[in-house]
Tab-separated table of C-alpha atoms and ligand atoms in Angstrom:
chain	number	residue	atom	x	y	z
W	30	UNK	CA	-24.428	27.958	-50.268
W	31	UNK	CA	-20.939	28.369	-52.703
W	32	UNK	CA	-21.524	26.282	-54.843
W	33	UNK	CA	-17.037	25.725	-55.233
W	34	UNK	CA	-17.614	24.102	-51.110
W	35	UNK	CA	-21.404	21.992	-52.162
W	36	UNK	CA	-19.244	19.881	-54.798
W	37	UNK	CA	-16.991	18.860	-52.181
W	38	UNK	CA	-18.578	18.301	-50.064
W	39	UNK	CA	-20.350	15.413	-52.063
W	40	UNK	CA	-16.999	14.768	-52.988
W	41	UNK	CA	-16.756	14.006	-49.359
W	42	UNK	CA	-20.142	12.273	-49.020
W	43	UNK	CA	-19.087	9.919	-51.210
W	44	UNK	CA	-15.439	9.461	-50.034
W	45	UNK	CA	-17.293	9.044	-47.320
W	46	UNK	CA	-19.205	6.750	-48.176
W	47	UNK	CA	-16.422	3.899	-49.992
W	48	UNK	CA	-14.738	3.726	-46.858
W	49	UNK	CA	-17.213	2.334	-45.492
W	50	UNK	CA	-18.052	-0.444	-47.785
W	51	UNK	CA	-14.132	-0.764	-48.619
W	52	UNK	CA	-14.417	-2.012	-44.215
W	53	UNK	CA	-17.522	-3.772	-44.733
W	54	UNK	CA	-16.017	-5.439	-46.905
W	55	UNK	CA	-12.999	-5.809	-44.806
W	56	UNK	CA	-14.698	-6.683	-42.105
W	57	UNK	CA	-16.338	-9.564	-44.617
W	58	UNK	CA	-12.974	-11.318	-45.411
W	59	UNK	CA	-11.832	-11.389	-42.146
W	60	UNK	CA	-14.747	-12.883	-40.408
W	61	UNK	CA	-14.188	-15.282	-43.056
W	62	UNK	CA	-10.694	-16.111	-42.749
W	63	UNK	CA	-11.461	-16.364	-39.430
W	64	UNK	CA	-9.796	-13.608	-37.069
W	65	UNK	CA	-12.916	-12.296	-35.644
W	66	UNK	CA	-11.819	-10.275	-33.268
W	67	UNK	CA	-10.125	-7.295	-36.932
W	68	UNK	CA	-13.801	-8.272	-37.924
W	69	UNK	CA	-15.680	-6.873	-35.000
W	70	UNK	CA	-12.999	-3.992	-35.474
W	71	UNK	CA	-13.793	-3.124	-39.557
W	72	UNK	CA	-17.809	-3.636	-38.691
W	73	UNK	CA	-17.854	-1.094	-36.217
W	74	UNK	CA	-15.895	0.987	-38.779
W	75	UNK	CA	-17.604	1.055	-41.502
W	76	UNK	CA	-20.404	1.854	-39.136
W	77	UNK	CA	-18.364	4.591	-38.234
W	78	UNK	CA	-17.394	5.695	-41.683
W	79	UNK	CA	-21.402	5.571	-42.266
W	80	UNK	CA	-21.528	8.353	-39.285
W	81	UNK	CA	-19.018	10.118	-41.389
W	82	UNK	CA	-21.031	10.406	-44.385
W	83	UNK	CA	-24.840	10.888	-43.106
W	84	UNK	CA	-22.996	13.735	-40.369
W	85	UNK	CA	-22.333	15.665	-44.238
W	86	UNK	CA	-24.809	14.664	-45.293
W	87	UNK	CA	-27.070	16.564	-42.625
W	88	UNK	CA	-25.022	19.992	-42.838
W	89	UNK	CA	-25.052	20.631	-46.409
W	90	UNK	CA	-29.153	19.580	-45.671
W	91	UNK	CA	-29.097	22.510	-43.101
W	92	UNK	CA	-27.064	25.115	-45.435
W	93	UNK	CA	-29.369	24.868	-48.164
W	94	UNK	CA	-27.500	23.137	-50.077
W	95	UNK	CA	-28.020	20.307	-52.467
W	96	UNK	CA	-27.250	16.811	-52.266
W	97	UNK	CA	-26.145	14.180	-53.999
W	98	UNK	CA	-25.845	10.760	-52.995
W	99	UNK	CA	-24.087	8.272	-54.721
W	100	UNK	CA	-23.654	5.465	-56.311
W	101	UNK	CA	-20.638	3.146	-54.208
W	102	UNK	CA	-17.119	1.369	-55.686
W	103	UNK	CA	-17.395	-2.085	-55.900
W	104	UNK	CA	-14.641	-2.328	-52.488
W	105	UNK	CA	-11.155	-4.144	-52.826
W	106	UNK	CA	-12.457	-7.035	-50.815
W	107	UNK	CA	-9.910	-10.218	-51.245
W	108	UNK	CA	-5.930	-10.154	-49.259
W	109	UNK	CA	-3.508	-13.154	-49.404
W	110	UNK	CA	-2.250	-10.700	-46.000
W	111	UNK	CA	-3.297	-9.972	-42.864
W	112	UNK	CA	-0.518	-7.529	-43.376
W	113	UNK	CA	-1.887	-6.295	-46.994
W	114	UNK	CA	-5.489	-6.158	-45.322
W	115	UNK	CA	-3.670	-3.767	-42.866
W	116	UNK	CA	-1.400	-1.542	-45.427
W	117	UNK	CA	-5.083	-0.702	-47.446
W	118	UNK	CA	-5.856	0.473	-44.044
W	119	UNK	CA	-3.922	2.938	-43.805
W	120	UNK	CA	-3.590	3.674	-47.269
W	121	UNK	CA	-7.967	4.648	-47.509
W	122	UNK	CA	-7.325	7.016	-44.785
W	123	UNK	CA	-4.040	8.652	-45.967
W	124	UNK	CA	-6.142	9.524	-48.693
W	125	UNK	CA	-9.441	10.436	-47.236
W	126	UNK	CA	-7.374	12.762	-45.267
W	127	UNK	CA	-5.925	14.402	-48.028
W	128	UNK	CA	-9.602	14.877	-49.251
W	129	UNK	CA	-10.444	16.806	-46.045
W	130	UNK	CA	-7.428	19.158	-46.400
W	131	UNK	CA	-8.592	19.574	-49.879
W	132	UNK	CA	-11.744	20.819	-48.681
W	133	UNK	CA	-10.142	22.658	-45.284
W	134	UNK	CA	-7.685	24.815	-48.454
W	135	UNK	CA	-10.966	25.186	-50.616
W	136	UNK	CA	-12.538	26.883	-47.274
W	137	UNK	CA	-10.214	29.063	-46.550
W	138	UNK	CA	-10.057	29.791	-49.585
W	139	UNK	CA	-13.706	31.206	-51.135
W	140	UNK	CA	-13.498	32.484	-47.179
W	141	UNK	CA	-15.994	29.346	-45.815
W	142	UNK	CA	-15.455	30.024	-42.760
W	143	UNK	CA	-18.640	28.112	-41.079
W	144	UNK	CA	-17.266	24.637	-43.209
W	145	UNK	CA	-13.441	25.369	-42.619
W	146	UNK	CA	-15.163	24.668	-38.128
W	147	UNK	CA	-17.753	22.079	-39.661
W	148	UNK	CA	-14.844	20.353	-40.805
W	149	UNK	CA	-12.310	21.044	-37.674
W	150	UNK	CA	-14.061	16.843	-36.183
W	151	UNK	CA	-12.863	15.752	-39.419
W	152	UNK	CA	-9.379	16.799	-39.151
W	153	UNK	CA	-8.664	15.285	-35.149
W	154	UNK	CA	-10.877	12.653	-36.057
W	155	UNK	CA	-8.428	11.483	-39.294
W	156	UNK	CA	-5.331	11.774	-37.355
W	157	UNK	CA	-6.583	9.116	-34.785
W	158	UNK	CA	-8.253	7.381	-37.077
W	159	UNK	CA	-4.340	7.270	-39.373
W	160	UNK	CA	-2.546	6.871	-36.031
W	161	UNK	CA	-4.867	3.755	-35.372
W	162	UNK	CA	-4.161	2.715	-38.602
W	163	UNK	CA	-0.182	3.338	-38.393
W	164	UNK	CA	-0.417	1.793	-35.161
W	165	UNK	CA	-1.649	-1.972	-35.528
W	166	UNK	CA	0.499	-1.802	-39.080
W	167	UNK	CA	3.464	-1.246	-37.237
W	168	UNK	CA	2.107	-4.377	-34.463
W	169	UNK	CA	1.507	-6.953	-37.389
W	170	UNK	CA	5.099	-6.147	-38.907
W	171	UNK	CA	6.894	-7.110	-35.845
W	172	UNK	CA	4.518	-10.125	-35.332
W	173	UNK	CA	5.791	-11.348	-39.187
W	174	UNK	CA	4.451	-14.742	-39.958
W	175	UNK	CA	4.623	-15.623	-36.399
W	176	UNK	CA	0.531	-17.268	-36.471
W	177	UNK	CA	0.645	-17.291	-32.019
W	178	UNK	CA	1.377	-13.125	-32.461
W	179	UNK	CA	-1.635	-12.596	-35.240
W	180	UNK	CA	-3.911	-15.323	-32.881
W	181	UNK	CA	-3.066	-12.221	-30.144
W	182	UNK	CA	-3.235	-9.382	-32.574
W	183	UNK	CA	-6.553	-10.470	-33.260
W	184	UNK	CA	-7.720	-10.637	-29.808
W	185	UNK	CA	-6.159	-7.523	-28.781
W	186	UNK	CA	-7.334	-5.702	-31.777
W	187	UNK	CA	-9.896	-3.324	-30.011
W	188	UNK	CA	-8.086	-2.921	-27.025
W	189	UNK	CA	-4.120	-1.377	-29.555
W	190	UNK	CA	-6.790	0.269	-31.184
W	191	UNK	CA	-8.199	2.201	-27.683
W	192	UNK	CA	-4.804	2.898	-26.420
W	193	UNK	CA	-3.274	5.331	-28.733
W	194	UNK	CA	-3.848	8.375	-27.851
W	195	UNK	CA	-3.215	10.936	-30.669
W	196	UNK	CA	-2.076	14.554	-28.456
W	197	UNK	CA	-3.718	17.491	-30.338
W	198	UNK	CA	-1.655	20.004	-27.437
I	29	OFO	FE1	-13.834	9.183	-41.707
I	29	OFO	O1	-13.335	8.897	-40.811
I	29	OFO	FE2	-11.403	8.020	-41.665
I	29	OFO	O2	-11.798	7.902	-43.499
């Protein structure tokens, strides 16, 4: 496997793993602060990121590359308010999107068209996840400090997230 691409895919494995731990920390914070719906949402996000990581690990191995299982960063896990947590969520997704765009750019540079093709799945996934993070943050900005609004947000978060529809045509 092209070593430039192999290194970038290993970096991406690390970013997905870090995102998984970051969302696990967010789930735990939400759980501890009485937001059980939000906790469930982030437990599920954490699992998803783990799957994204594993999909990359399998792909690199299938292509005869060398996978380096990374050491994980300690995630930020302390928030003063829900809005901070969701700002952090969007920031994390934007960061991952930028890294994926960089992999895509290098795939074309290195003429690694198979990897480019494989990475399209991540491009679509990021589009959806960023849209979800933006929608949730927008809703929280509307709610502000209204306690009943926050109660309903916690109750309905999975329905709100499921209603986010990205038109890819
Ligand atoms: Fe891995 O999907 Fe977002 O970050």
